[in-house]
Short mmCIF file of C-alpha atoms in Angstrom, two decimals:
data_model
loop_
_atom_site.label_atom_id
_atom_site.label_comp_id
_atom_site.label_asym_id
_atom_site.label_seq_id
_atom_site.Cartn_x
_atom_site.Cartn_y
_atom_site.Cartn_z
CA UNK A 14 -206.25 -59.05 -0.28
CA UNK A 15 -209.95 -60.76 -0.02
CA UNK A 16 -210.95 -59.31 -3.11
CA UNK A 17 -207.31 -60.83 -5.06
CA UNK A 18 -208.32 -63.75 -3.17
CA UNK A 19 -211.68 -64.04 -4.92
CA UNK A 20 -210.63 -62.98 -8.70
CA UNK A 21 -208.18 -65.65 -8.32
CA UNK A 22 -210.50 -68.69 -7.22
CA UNK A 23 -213.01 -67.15 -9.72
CA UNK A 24 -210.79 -66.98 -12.68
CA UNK A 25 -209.68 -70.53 -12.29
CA UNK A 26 -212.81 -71.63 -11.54
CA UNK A 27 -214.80 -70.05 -14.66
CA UNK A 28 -211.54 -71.04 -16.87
CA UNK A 29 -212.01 -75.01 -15.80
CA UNK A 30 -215.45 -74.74 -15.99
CA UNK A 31 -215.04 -73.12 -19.61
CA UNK A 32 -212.29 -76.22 -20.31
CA UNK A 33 -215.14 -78.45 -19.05
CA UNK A 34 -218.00 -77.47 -21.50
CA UNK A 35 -215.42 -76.66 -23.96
CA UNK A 36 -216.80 -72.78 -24.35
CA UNK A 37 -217.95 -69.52 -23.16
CA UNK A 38 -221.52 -69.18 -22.96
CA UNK A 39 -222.37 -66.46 -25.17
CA UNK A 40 -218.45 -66.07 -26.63
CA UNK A 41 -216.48 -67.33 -29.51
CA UNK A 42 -213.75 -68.99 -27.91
CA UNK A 43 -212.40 -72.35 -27.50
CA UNK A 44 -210.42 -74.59 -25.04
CA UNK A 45 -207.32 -73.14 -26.62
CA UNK A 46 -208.47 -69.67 -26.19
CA UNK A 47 -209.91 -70.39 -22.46
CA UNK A 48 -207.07 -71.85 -20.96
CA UNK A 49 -204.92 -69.21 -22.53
CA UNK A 50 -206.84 -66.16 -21.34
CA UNK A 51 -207.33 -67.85 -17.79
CA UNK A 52 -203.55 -68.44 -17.82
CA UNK A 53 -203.18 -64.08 -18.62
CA UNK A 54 -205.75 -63.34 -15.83
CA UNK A 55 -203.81 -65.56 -13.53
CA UNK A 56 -200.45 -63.86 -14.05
CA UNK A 57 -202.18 -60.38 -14.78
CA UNK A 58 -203.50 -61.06 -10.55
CA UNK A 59 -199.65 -61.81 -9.69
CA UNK A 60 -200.63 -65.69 -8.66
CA UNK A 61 -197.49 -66.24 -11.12
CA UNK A 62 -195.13 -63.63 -12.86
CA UNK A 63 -194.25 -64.38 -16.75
CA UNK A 64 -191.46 -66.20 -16.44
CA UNK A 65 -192.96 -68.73 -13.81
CA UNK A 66 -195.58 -69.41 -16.23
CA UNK A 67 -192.97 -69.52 -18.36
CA UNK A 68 -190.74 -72.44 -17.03
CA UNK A 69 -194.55 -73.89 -16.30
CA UNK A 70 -194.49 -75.64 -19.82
CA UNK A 71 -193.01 -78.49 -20.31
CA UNK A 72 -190.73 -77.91 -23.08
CA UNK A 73 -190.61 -82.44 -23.64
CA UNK A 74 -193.92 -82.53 -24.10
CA UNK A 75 -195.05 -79.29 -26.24
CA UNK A 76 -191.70 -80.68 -28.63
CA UNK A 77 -193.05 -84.29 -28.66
CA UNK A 78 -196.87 -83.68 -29.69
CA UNK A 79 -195.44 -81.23 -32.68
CA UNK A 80 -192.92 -83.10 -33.93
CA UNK A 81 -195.77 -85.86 -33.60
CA UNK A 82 -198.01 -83.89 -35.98
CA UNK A 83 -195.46 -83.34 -38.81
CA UNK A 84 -194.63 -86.54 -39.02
CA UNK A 85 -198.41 -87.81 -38.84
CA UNK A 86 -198.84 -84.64 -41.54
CA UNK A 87 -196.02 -86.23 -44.44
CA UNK A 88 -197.98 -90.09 -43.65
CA UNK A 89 -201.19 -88.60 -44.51
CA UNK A 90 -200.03 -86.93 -47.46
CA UNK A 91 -197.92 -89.71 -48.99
CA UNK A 92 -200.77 -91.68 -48.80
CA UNK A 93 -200.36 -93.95 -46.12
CA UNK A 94 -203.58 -94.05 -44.02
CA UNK A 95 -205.00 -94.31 -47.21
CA UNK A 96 -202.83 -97.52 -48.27
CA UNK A 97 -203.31 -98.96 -44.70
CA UNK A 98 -207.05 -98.63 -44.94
CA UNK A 99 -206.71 -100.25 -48.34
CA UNK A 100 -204.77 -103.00 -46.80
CA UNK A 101 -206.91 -104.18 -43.77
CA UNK A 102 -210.05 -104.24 -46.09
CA UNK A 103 -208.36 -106.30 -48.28
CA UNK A 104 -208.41 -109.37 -46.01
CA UNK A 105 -212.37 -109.59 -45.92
CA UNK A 106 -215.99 -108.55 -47.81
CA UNK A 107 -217.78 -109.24 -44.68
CA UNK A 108 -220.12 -107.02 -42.43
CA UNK A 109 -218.31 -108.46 -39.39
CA UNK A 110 -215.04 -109.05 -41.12
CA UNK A 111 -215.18 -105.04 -41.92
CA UNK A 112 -215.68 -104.83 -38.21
CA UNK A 113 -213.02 -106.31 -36.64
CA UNK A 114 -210.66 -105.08 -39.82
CA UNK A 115 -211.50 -101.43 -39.10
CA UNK A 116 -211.65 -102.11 -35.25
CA UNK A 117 -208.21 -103.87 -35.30
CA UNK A 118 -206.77 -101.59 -37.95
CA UNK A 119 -207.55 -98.42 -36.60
CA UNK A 120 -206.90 -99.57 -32.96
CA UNK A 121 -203.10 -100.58 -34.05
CA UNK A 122 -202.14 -97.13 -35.87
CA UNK A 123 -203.62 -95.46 -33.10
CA UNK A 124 -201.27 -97.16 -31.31
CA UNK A 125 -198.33 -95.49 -32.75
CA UNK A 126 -199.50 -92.28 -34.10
CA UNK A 127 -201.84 -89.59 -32.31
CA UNK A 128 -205.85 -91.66 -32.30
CA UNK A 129 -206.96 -88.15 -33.11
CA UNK A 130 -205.43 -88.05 -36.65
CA UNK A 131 -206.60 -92.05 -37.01
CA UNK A 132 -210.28 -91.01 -36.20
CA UNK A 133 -209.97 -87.63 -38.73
CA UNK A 134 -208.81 -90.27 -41.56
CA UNK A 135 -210.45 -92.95 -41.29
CA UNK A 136 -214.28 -91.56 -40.86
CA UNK A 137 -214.89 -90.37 -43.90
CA UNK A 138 -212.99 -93.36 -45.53
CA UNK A 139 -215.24 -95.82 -43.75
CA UNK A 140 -218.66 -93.82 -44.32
CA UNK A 141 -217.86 -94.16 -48.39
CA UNK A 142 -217.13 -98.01 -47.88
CA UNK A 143 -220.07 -98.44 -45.65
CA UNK A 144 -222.66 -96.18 -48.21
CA UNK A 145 -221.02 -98.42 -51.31
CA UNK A 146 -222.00 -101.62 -49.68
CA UNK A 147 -225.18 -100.28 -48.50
CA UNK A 148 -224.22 -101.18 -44.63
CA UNK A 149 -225.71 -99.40 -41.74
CA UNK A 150 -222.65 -96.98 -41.06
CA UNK A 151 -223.43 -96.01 -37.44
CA UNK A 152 -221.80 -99.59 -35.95
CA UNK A 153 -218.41 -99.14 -38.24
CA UNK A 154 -218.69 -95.06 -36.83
CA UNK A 155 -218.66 -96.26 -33.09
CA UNK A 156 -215.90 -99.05 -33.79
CA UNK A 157 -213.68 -96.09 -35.23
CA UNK A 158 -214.33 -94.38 -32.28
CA UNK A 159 -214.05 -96.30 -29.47
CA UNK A 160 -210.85 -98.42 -31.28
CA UNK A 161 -208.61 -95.33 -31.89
CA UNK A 162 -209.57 -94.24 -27.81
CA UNK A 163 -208.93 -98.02 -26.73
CA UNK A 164 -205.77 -98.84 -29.47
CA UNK A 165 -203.86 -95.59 -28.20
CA UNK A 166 -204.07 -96.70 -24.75
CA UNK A 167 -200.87 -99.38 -25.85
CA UNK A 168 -197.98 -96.60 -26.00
CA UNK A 169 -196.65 -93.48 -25.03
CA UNK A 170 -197.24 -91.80 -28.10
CA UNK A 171 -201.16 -93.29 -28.83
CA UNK A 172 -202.80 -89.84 -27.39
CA UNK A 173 -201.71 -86.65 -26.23
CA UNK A 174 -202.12 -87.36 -21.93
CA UNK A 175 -199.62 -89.93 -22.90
CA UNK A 176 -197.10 -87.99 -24.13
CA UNK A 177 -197.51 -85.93 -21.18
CA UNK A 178 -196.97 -89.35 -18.61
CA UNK A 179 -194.03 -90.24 -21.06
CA UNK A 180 -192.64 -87.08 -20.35
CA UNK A 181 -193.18 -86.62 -16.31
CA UNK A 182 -192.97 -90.89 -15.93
CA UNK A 183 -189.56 -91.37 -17.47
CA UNK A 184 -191.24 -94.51 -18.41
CA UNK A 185 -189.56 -96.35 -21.04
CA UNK A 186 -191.27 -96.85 -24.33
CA UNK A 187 -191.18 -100.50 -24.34
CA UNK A 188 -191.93 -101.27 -20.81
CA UNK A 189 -194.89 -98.92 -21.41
CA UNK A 190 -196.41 -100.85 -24.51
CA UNK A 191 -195.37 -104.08 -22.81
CA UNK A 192 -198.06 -103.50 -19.67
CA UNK A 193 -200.91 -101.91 -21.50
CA UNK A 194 -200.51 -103.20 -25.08
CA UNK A 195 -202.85 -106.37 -23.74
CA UNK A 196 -205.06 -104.28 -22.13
CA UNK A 197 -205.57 -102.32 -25.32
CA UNK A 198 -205.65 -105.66 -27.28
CA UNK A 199 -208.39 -107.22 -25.02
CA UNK A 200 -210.16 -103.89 -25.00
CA UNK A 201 -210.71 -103.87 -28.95
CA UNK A 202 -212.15 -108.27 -28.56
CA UNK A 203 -214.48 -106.27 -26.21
CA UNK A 204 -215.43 -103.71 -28.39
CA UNK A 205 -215.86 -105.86 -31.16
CA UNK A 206 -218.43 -108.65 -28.87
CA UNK A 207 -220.40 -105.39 -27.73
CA UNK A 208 -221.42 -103.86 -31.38
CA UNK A 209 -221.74 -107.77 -31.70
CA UNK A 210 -224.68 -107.74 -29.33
CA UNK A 211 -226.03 -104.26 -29.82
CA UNK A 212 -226.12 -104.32 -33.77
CA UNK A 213 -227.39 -107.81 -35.48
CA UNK A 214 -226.60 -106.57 -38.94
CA UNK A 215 -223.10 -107.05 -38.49
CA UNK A 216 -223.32 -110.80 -37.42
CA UNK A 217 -223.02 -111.60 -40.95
CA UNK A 218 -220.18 -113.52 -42.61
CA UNK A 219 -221.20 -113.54 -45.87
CA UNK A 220 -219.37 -111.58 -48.24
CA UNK A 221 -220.47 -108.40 -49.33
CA UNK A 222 -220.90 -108.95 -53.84
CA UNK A 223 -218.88 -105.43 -54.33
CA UNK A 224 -216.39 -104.13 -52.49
CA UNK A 225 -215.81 -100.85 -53.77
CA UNK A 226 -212.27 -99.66 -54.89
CA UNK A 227 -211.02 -96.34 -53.96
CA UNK A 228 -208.55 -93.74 -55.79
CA UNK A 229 -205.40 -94.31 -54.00
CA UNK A 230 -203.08 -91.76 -54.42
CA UNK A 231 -199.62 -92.61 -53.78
CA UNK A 232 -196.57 -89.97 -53.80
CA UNK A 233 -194.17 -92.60 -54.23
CA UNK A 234 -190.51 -90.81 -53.23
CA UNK A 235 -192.65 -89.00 -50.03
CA UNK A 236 -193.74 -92.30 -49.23
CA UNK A 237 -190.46 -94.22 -49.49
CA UNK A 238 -189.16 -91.22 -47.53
CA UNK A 239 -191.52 -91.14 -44.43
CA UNK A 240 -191.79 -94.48 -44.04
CA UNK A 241 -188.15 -95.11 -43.92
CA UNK A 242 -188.22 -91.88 -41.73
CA UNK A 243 -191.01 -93.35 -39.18
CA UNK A 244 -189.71 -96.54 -38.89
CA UNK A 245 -185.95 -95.29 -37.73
CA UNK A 246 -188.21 -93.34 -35.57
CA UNK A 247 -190.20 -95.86 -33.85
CA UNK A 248 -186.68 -97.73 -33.33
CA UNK A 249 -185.52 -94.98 -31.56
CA UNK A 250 -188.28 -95.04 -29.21
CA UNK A 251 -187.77 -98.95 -28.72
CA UNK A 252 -184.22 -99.05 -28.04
CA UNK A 253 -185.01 -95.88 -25.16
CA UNK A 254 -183.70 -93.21 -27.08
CA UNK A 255 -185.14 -89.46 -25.64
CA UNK A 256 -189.14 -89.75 -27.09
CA UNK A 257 -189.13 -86.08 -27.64
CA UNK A 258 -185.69 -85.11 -29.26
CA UNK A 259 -186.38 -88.51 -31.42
CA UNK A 260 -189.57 -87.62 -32.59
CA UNK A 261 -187.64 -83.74 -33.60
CA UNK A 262 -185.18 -85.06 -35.14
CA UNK A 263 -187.58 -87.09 -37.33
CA UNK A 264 -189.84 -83.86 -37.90
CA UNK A 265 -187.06 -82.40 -38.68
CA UNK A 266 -185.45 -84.69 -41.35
CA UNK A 267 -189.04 -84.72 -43.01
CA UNK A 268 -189.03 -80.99 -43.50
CA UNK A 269 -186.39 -80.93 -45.64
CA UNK A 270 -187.94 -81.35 -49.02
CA UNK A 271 -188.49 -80.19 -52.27
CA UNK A 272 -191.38 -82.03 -52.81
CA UNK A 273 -194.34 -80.56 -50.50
CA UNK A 274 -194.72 -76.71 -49.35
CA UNK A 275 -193.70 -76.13 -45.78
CA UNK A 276 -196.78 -74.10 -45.20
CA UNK A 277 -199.12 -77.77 -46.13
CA UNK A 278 -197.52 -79.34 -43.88
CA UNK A 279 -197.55 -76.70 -41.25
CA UNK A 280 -201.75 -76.29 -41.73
CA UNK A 281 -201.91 -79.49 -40.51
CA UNK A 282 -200.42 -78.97 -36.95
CA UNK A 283 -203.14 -78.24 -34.47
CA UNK A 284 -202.03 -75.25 -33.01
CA UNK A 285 -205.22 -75.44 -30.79
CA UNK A 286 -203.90 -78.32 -29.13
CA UNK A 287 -200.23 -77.14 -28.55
CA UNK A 288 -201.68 -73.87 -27.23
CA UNK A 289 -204.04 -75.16 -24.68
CA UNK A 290 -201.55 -77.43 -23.40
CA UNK A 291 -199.06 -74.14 -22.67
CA UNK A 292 -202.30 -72.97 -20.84
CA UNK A 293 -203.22 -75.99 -18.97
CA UNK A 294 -199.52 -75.92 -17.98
CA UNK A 295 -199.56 -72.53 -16.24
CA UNK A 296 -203.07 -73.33 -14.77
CA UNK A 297 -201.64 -76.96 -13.14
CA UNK A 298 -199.24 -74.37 -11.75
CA UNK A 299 -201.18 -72.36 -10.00
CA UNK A 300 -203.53 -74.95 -9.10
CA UNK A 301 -200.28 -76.79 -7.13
CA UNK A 302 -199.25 -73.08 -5.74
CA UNK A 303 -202.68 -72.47 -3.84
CA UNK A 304 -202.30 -76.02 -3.25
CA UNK A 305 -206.30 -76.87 -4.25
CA UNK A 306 -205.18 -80.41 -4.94
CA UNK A 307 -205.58 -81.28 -1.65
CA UNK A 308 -209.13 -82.69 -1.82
CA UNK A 309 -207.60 -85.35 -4.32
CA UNK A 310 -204.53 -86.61 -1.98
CA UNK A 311 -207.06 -89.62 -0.56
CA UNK A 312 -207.15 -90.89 -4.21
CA UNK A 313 -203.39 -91.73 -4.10
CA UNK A 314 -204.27 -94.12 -1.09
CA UNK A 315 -205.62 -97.11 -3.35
CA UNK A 316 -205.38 -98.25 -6.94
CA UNK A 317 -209.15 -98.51 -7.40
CA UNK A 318 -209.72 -95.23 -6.04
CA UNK A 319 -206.90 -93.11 -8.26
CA UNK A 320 -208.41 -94.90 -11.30
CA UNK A 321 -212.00 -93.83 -10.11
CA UNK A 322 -210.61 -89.85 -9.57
CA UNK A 323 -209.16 -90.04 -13.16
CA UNK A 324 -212.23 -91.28 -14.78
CA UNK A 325 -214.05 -89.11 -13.12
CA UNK A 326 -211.88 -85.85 -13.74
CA UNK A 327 -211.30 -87.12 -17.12
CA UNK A 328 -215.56 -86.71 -17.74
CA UNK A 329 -215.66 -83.54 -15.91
CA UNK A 330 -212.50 -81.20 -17.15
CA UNK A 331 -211.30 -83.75 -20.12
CA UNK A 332 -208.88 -85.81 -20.04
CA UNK A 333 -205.47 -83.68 -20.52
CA UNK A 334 -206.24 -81.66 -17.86
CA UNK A 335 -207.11 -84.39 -16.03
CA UNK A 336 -204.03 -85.59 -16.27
CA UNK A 337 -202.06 -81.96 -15.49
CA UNK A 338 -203.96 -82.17 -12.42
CA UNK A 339 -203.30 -85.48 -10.59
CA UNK A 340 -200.00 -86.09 -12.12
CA UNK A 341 -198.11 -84.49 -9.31
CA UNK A 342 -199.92 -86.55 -6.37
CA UNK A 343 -198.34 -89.93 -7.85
CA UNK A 344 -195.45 -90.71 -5.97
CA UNK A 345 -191.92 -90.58 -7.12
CA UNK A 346 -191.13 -94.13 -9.57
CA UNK A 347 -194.74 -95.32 -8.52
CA UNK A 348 -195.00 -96.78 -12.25
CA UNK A 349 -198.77 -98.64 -11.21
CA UNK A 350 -200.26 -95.09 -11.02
CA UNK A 351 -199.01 -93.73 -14.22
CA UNK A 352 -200.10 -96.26 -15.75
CA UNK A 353 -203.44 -96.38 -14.27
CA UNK A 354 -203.44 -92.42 -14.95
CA UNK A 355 -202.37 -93.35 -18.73
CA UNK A 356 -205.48 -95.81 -18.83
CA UNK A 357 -208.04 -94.60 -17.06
CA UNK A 358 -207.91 -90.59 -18.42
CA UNK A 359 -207.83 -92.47 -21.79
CA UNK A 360 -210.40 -95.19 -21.81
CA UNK A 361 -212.87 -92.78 -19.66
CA UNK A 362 -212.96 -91.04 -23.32
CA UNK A 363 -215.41 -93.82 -24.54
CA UNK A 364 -217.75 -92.85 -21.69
CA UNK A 365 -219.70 -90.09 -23.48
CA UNK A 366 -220.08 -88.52 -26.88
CA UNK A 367 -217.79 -85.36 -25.34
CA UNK A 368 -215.62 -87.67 -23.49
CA UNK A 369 -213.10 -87.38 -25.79
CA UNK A 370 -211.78 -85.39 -29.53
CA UNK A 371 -211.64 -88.40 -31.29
CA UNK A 372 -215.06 -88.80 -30.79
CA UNK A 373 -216.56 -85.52 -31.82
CA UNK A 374 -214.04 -85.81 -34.59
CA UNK A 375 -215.98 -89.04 -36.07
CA UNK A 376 -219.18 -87.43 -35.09
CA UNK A 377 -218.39 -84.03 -37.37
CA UNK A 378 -217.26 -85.86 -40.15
CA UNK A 379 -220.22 -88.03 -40.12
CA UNK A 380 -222.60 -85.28 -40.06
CA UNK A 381 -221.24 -83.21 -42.83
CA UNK A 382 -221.41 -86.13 -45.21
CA UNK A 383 -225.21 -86.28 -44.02
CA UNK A 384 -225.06 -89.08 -40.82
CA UNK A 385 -226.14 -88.57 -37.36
CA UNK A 386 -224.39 -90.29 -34.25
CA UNK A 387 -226.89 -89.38 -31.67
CA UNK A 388 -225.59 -88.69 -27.65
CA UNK A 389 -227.91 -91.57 -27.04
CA UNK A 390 -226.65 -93.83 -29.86
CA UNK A 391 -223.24 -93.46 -28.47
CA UNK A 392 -223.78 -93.80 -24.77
CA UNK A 393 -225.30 -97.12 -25.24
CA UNK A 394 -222.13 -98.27 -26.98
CA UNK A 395 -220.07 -95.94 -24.49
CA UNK A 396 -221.15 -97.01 -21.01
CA UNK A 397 -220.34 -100.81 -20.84
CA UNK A 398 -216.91 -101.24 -22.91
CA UNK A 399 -215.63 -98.01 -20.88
CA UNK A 400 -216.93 -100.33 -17.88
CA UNK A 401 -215.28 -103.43 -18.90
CA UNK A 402 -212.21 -101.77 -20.12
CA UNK A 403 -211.49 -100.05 -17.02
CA UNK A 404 -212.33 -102.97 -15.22
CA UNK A 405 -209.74 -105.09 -17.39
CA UNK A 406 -206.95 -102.48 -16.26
CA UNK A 407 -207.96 -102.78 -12.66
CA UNK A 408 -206.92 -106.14 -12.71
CA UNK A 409 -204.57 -106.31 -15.20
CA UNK A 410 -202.18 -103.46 -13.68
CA UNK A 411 -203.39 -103.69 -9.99
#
């Protein structure tokens, strides 16, 4: 019994430390992989038996983020993100015009689709513009970063942790983006005044002499289609309709084609991300059955204190998991504390380089076309508009 006692604690322990540094010392394996093999352990100990870990996943949420990534799959290739990027540079040739265009830009689209495919697009987009016009790229880097963490922070389908608070909250879509669209608003004036101050090169208003055109390739029926098919969508979720049988539906309607291979579309899903949440799911499971969430009831007692856990958490274990964990201390209809739960796991992101996917997405791209965001670089940036945009929720949902 002692010794089943200890494999258990150890097992969770070494899989949320694993989830934490995102690998195995010495082993090829991933958060995906970590949280699924804890998750086997766990049942192979009998802490759960298959069909508790089973009924452990929420079926709302594992249906909203894919549906979520086909349709964000058909916008990318009928050339939208493309087209949008086109669009917001339009408007201005100037180093701090770019800025708040590609801070504003990518802030708002994160608001409605997943920040993480934002961030994947829109990198190596803005490292070509930035290399045409001979402009220091690192500033334009950081405001894709910390805009598609901060812009995602408006609705319940910005990120994936809220997906998972639309689909434990019942919070409607509206009254959601109603509360926290200003604080993501105000967030990206922050983040804009910040590289302000840290990066004088981008004080300038004079226009940059050649603004570089770039191939935009436009599948014209695929485009008509998904747009048509993402707007109805987006309805749906403003009038209240079910987030997660709307977004299907819409995924589903898109699949029917003759026009792009099932199998393109498909390689675009990360399955990484839909199988780690299934293993996070089990693992919140177990973590409520030995009831270790104990140390964290206090947090529930104040506002400033729940946010502080979440931040915290969010740094420590990442932000989804974060999430997973505390989500089942906030009282029944308490609507502050989801939202300061949607917020804070979110805008803790910005803290660190690893705070968050979207920023070791911008941080890849850059360095395979030859750029280096350094920890340092980005903790600069990091430290005071994560300060000042948590503080901004404080009082703004408090």
């Amino acid at each position: 019994m002692i010794f089943l006692q200890f494999a258990t604690y150890s097992v969770l322990g070494l899989t949320y430390l694993g989830l934490a540094l995102g690998y195995i010392p010495g082993l090829r394996m991933n958060r995906a992989t970590i949280a699924l093999v804890g998750s086997a352990f766990l049942i192979a100990l009998g802490v759960l038996n298959l069909q508790e870990a089973w009924e452990a996943i929420d079926a709302n949420t594992i249906v909203f983020l894919l549906s979520m990534m086909v349709v964000n799959a058909n916008l990318s290739y009928a050339g939208f993100f493309r087209r949008s990027l086109s669009v917001i540079l339009s408007v201005t040739r100037s180093p701090l015009g770019l800025l708040i265009a590609l801070t504003f830009g990518s802030g708002i689209l994160s608001a409605f689709f997943l920040n993480d495919t934002i961030a994947l697009i829109f990198t190596p987009l803005t490292l070509s513009l930035t290399q045409s016009l001979g402009l220091n790229p690192i500033p334009y880097l950081l405001a894709i970063a910390g805009a598609t963490n901060i812009g995602s922070v408006a609705t319940l389908s910005g990120n994936p942790q809220n997906i998972l608070i639309g689909s434990f909250s019942a919070i409607p879509y509206l009254d959601f983006l109603r509360i926290l669209a200003p604080v993501a608003l105000l967030g990206l004036v922050v983040q804009v005044g910040l590289l302000w101050l840290l990066y004088p090169d981008v004080r300038s208003i004079k226009p940059c002499q050649v603004l570089p055109t770039t191939n935009q390739r436009i599948f014209k029926p695929l485009f008509n289609k998904t747009l048509v098919i993402t707007a109805g969508l987006l309805i749906a979720f403003t009038i209240g309709l079910p987030l997660a049988e709307s977004a299907l539906v819409a995924a589903s309607l898109l699949l029917i084609t003759r026009r792009v291979k099932p199998q393109r579309i498909l390689q675009k899903v990360d399955w990484n991300l839909l199988v780690m949440f299934s293993g996070l799911f089990v693992l919140t499971r177990v973590t409520q059955k030995l009831n270790l969430l104990q140390p964290f009831t206090h947090a529930v007692n104040s506002a400033g204190s729940f946010l502080g856990v979440t931040v915290i958490l969010s740094n420590l274990i990442s932000n989804v998991p974060a999430v997973l964990l505390l989500h089942p201390l906030i009282p029944q209809g308490d609507t502050q504390y989801w939202l300061l739960l949607a917020a804070g796991s979110t805008l803790a992101g910005n803290l660190t380089l690893f705070g968050s996917v979207a920023n070791l997405i911008v941080v890849e791209a850059a360095a395979d076309l030859g750029y280096k965001l350094t920890f340092w670089e980005h903790l600069r940036f990091g430290v005071p508009v994560t300060l000042c945009t948590l503080l901004l929720t404080y009082l703004w949902v408090h």
